Short mmCIF file of C-alpha atoms in Angstrom, two decimals:
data_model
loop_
_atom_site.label_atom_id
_atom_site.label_comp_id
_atom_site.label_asym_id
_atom_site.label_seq_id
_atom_site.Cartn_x
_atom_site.Cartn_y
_atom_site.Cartn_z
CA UNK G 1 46.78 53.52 -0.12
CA UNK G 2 46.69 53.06 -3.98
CA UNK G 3 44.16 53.28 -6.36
CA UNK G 4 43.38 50.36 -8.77
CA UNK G 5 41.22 49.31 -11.57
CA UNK G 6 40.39 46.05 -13.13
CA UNK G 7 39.90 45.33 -16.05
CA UNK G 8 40.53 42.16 -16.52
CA UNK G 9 39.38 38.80 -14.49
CA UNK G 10 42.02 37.02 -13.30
CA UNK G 11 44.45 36.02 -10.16
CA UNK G 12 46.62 38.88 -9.62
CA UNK G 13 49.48 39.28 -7.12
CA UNK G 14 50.66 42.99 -5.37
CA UNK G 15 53.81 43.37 -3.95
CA UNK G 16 54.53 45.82 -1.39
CA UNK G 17 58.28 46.87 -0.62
CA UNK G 18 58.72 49.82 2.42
CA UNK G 19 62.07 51.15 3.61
CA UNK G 20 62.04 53.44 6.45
CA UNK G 21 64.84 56.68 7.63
CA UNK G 22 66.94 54.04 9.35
CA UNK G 23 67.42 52.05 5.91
CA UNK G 24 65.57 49.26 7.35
CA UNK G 25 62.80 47.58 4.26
CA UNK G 26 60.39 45.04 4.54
CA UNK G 27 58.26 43.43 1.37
CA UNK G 28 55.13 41.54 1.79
CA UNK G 29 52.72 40.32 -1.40
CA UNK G 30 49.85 38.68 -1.52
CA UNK G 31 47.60 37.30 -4.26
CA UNK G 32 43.98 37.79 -5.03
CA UNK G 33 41.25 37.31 -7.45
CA UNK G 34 39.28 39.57 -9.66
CA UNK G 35 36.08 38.04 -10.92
CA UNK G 36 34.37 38.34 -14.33
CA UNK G 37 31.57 41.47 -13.77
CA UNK G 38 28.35 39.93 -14.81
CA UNK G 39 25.57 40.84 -16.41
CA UNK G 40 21.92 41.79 -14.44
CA UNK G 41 18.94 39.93 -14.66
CA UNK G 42 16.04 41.50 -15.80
CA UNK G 43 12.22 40.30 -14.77
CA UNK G 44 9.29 41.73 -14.27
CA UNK G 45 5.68 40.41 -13.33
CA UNK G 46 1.91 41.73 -14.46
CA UNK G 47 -1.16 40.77 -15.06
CA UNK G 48 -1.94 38.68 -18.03
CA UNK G 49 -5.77 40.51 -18.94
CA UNK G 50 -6.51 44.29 -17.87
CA UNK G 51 -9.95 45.85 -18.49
CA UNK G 52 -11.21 49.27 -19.68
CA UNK G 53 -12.31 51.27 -17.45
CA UNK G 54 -15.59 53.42 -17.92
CA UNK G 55 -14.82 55.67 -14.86
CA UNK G 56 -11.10 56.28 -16.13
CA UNK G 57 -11.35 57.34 -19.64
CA UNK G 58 -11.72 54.18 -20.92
CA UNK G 59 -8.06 53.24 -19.69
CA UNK G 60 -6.94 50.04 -18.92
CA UNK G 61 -3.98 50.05 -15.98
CA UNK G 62 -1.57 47.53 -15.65
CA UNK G 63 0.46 47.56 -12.83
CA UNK G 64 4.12 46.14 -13.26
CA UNK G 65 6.50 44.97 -10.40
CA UNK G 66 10.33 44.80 -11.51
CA UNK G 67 12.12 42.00 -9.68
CA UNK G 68 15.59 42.68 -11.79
CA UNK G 69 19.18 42.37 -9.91
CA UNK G 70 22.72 42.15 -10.40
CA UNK G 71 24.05 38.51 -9.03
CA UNK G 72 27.48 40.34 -8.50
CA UNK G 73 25.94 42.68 -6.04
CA UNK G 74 26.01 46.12 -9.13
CA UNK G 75 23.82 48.34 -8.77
CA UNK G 76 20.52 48.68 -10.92
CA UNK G 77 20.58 52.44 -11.30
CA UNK G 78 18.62 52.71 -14.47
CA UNK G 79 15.27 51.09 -16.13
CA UNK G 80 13.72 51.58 -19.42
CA UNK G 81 10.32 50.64 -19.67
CA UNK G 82 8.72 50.07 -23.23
CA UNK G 83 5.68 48.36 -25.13
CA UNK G 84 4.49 48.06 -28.60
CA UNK G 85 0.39 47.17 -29.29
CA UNK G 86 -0.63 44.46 -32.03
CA UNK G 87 -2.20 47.15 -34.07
CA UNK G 88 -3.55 44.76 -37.03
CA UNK G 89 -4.32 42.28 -34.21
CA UNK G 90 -2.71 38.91 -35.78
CA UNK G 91 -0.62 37.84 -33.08
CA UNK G 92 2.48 39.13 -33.78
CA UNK G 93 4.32 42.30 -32.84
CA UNK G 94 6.78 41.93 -35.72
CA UNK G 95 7.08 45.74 -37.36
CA UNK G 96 5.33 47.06 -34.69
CA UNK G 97 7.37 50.25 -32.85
CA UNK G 98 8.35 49.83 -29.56
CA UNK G 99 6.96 52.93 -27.35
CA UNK G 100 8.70 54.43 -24.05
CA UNK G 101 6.28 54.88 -21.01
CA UNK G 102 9.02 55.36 -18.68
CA UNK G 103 12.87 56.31 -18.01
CA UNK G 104 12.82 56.83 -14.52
CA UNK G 105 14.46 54.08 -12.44
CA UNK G 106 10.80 52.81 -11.71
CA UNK G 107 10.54 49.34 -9.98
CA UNK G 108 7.02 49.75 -9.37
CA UNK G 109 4.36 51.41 -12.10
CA UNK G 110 1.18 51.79 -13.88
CA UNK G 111 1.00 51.75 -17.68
CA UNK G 112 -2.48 53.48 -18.97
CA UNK G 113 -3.44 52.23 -22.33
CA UNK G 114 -7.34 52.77 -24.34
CA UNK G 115 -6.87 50.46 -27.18
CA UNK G 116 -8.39 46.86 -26.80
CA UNK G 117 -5.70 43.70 -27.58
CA UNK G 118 -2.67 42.36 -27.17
CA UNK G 119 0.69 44.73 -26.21
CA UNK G 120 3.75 43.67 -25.46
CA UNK G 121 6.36 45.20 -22.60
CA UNK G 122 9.97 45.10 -22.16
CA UNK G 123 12.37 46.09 -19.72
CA UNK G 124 16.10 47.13 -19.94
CA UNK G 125 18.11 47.53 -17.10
CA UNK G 126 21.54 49.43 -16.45
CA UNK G 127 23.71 48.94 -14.00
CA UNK G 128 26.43 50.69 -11.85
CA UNK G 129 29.11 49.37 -9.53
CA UNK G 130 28.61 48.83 -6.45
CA UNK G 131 31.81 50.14 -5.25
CA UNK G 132 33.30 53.43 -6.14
CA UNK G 133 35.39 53.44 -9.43
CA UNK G 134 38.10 55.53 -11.33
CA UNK G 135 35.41 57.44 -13.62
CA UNK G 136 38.24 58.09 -16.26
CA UNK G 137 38.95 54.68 -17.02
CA UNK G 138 35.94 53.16 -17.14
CA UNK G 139 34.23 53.54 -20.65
CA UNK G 140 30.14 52.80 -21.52
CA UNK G 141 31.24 48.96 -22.78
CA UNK G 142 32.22 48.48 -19.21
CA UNK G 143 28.70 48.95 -18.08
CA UNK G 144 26.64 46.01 -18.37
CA UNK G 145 22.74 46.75 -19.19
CA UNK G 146 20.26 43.51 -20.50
CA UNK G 147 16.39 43.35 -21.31
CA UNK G 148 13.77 41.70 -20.92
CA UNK G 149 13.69 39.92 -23.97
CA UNK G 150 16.59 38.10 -22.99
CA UNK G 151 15.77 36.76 -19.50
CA UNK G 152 12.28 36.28 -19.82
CA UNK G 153 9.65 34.47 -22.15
CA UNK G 154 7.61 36.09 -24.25
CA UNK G 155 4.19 34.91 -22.54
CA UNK G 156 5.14 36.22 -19.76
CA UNK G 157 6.09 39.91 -20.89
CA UNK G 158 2.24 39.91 -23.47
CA UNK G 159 -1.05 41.08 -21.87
CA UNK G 160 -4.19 41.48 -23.36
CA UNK G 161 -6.60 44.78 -22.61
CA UNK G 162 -10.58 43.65 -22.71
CA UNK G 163 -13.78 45.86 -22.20
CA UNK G 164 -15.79 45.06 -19.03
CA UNK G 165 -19.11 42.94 -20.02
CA UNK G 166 -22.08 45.23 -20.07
CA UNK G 167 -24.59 44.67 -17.17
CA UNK G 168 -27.83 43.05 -18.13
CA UNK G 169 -31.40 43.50 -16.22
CA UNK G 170 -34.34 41.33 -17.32
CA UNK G 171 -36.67 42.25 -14.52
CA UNK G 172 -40.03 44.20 -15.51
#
């Protein structure tokens, strides 16, 4: 049994040569592939509105589902979930600072926000292998992480907080 890390994609070949007490050797090789690691896919889905609610502080909740993955089988072991609010509401979140709600590798969560308008999340995801690895060869460029803003469109990562419509009576 050997040890071996990749680097590198490409067709490799390992030769194997054994010679026993009796002087008696034997070689075998064989050839075999290494494949590119890839990057993961990040994706996530939410609501489009949330409204304030009166009972909850005036929050709004969004609930978030992550459906990220690695299409070479890695591991998601991290996510970073962020968002930034339109704070002069014009429709763009350009200079606006991006805000961390959570660091935990969350693939289900709530984000609880008060102000009314437009915000704007984004995930990045981490990955690990999916096999064990030789820890002191393997460097942080090696592990592949990707966001949101890559794999998704923008509609699809904005939502919009409203207040709930007053009730009205008119009967006397």
């Amino acid at each position: 049994s050997k040890d071996v890390l990749f680097k590198k994609p490409g067709k490799y070949k390992a030769t194997i040569y054994v010679e026993n007490t009796l002087g008696l050797t034997a070689r075998n090789e064989t050839t075999f592939d290494i494949a590119p690691d890839q990057k993961p896919f990040a994706y996530f889905t939410m609501a489009g509105t949330v409204y304030r609610n009166p009972s909850d502080g005036k929050q709004a909740t969004l609930s978030i589902d992550d459906m990220s993955y690695s299409p070479d089988q890695d591991i998601v072991a991290r996510r970073l979930w962020e968002y930034r609010y339109d704070s002069d509401n014009n429709g763009s979140f350009a200079g606006e600072q991006w805000v961390i709600f959570s660091n935990e590798n969350l693939d289900r969560l709530n984000l609880k926000v008060r102000d009314v308008g437009q915000y704007e999340v984004r995930l990045t995801v981490f990955e690990e292998f999916g096999q064990p690895t030789i820890d002191e060869y393997v460097t942080q460029a090696d592990r592949q992480s990707i966001n949101s803003e890559t794999t998704q469109n923008v509609i699809e990562r904005i939502f919009t907080v409203k207040n709930q419509a007053p009730d009205v009576d008119w009967s006397w």
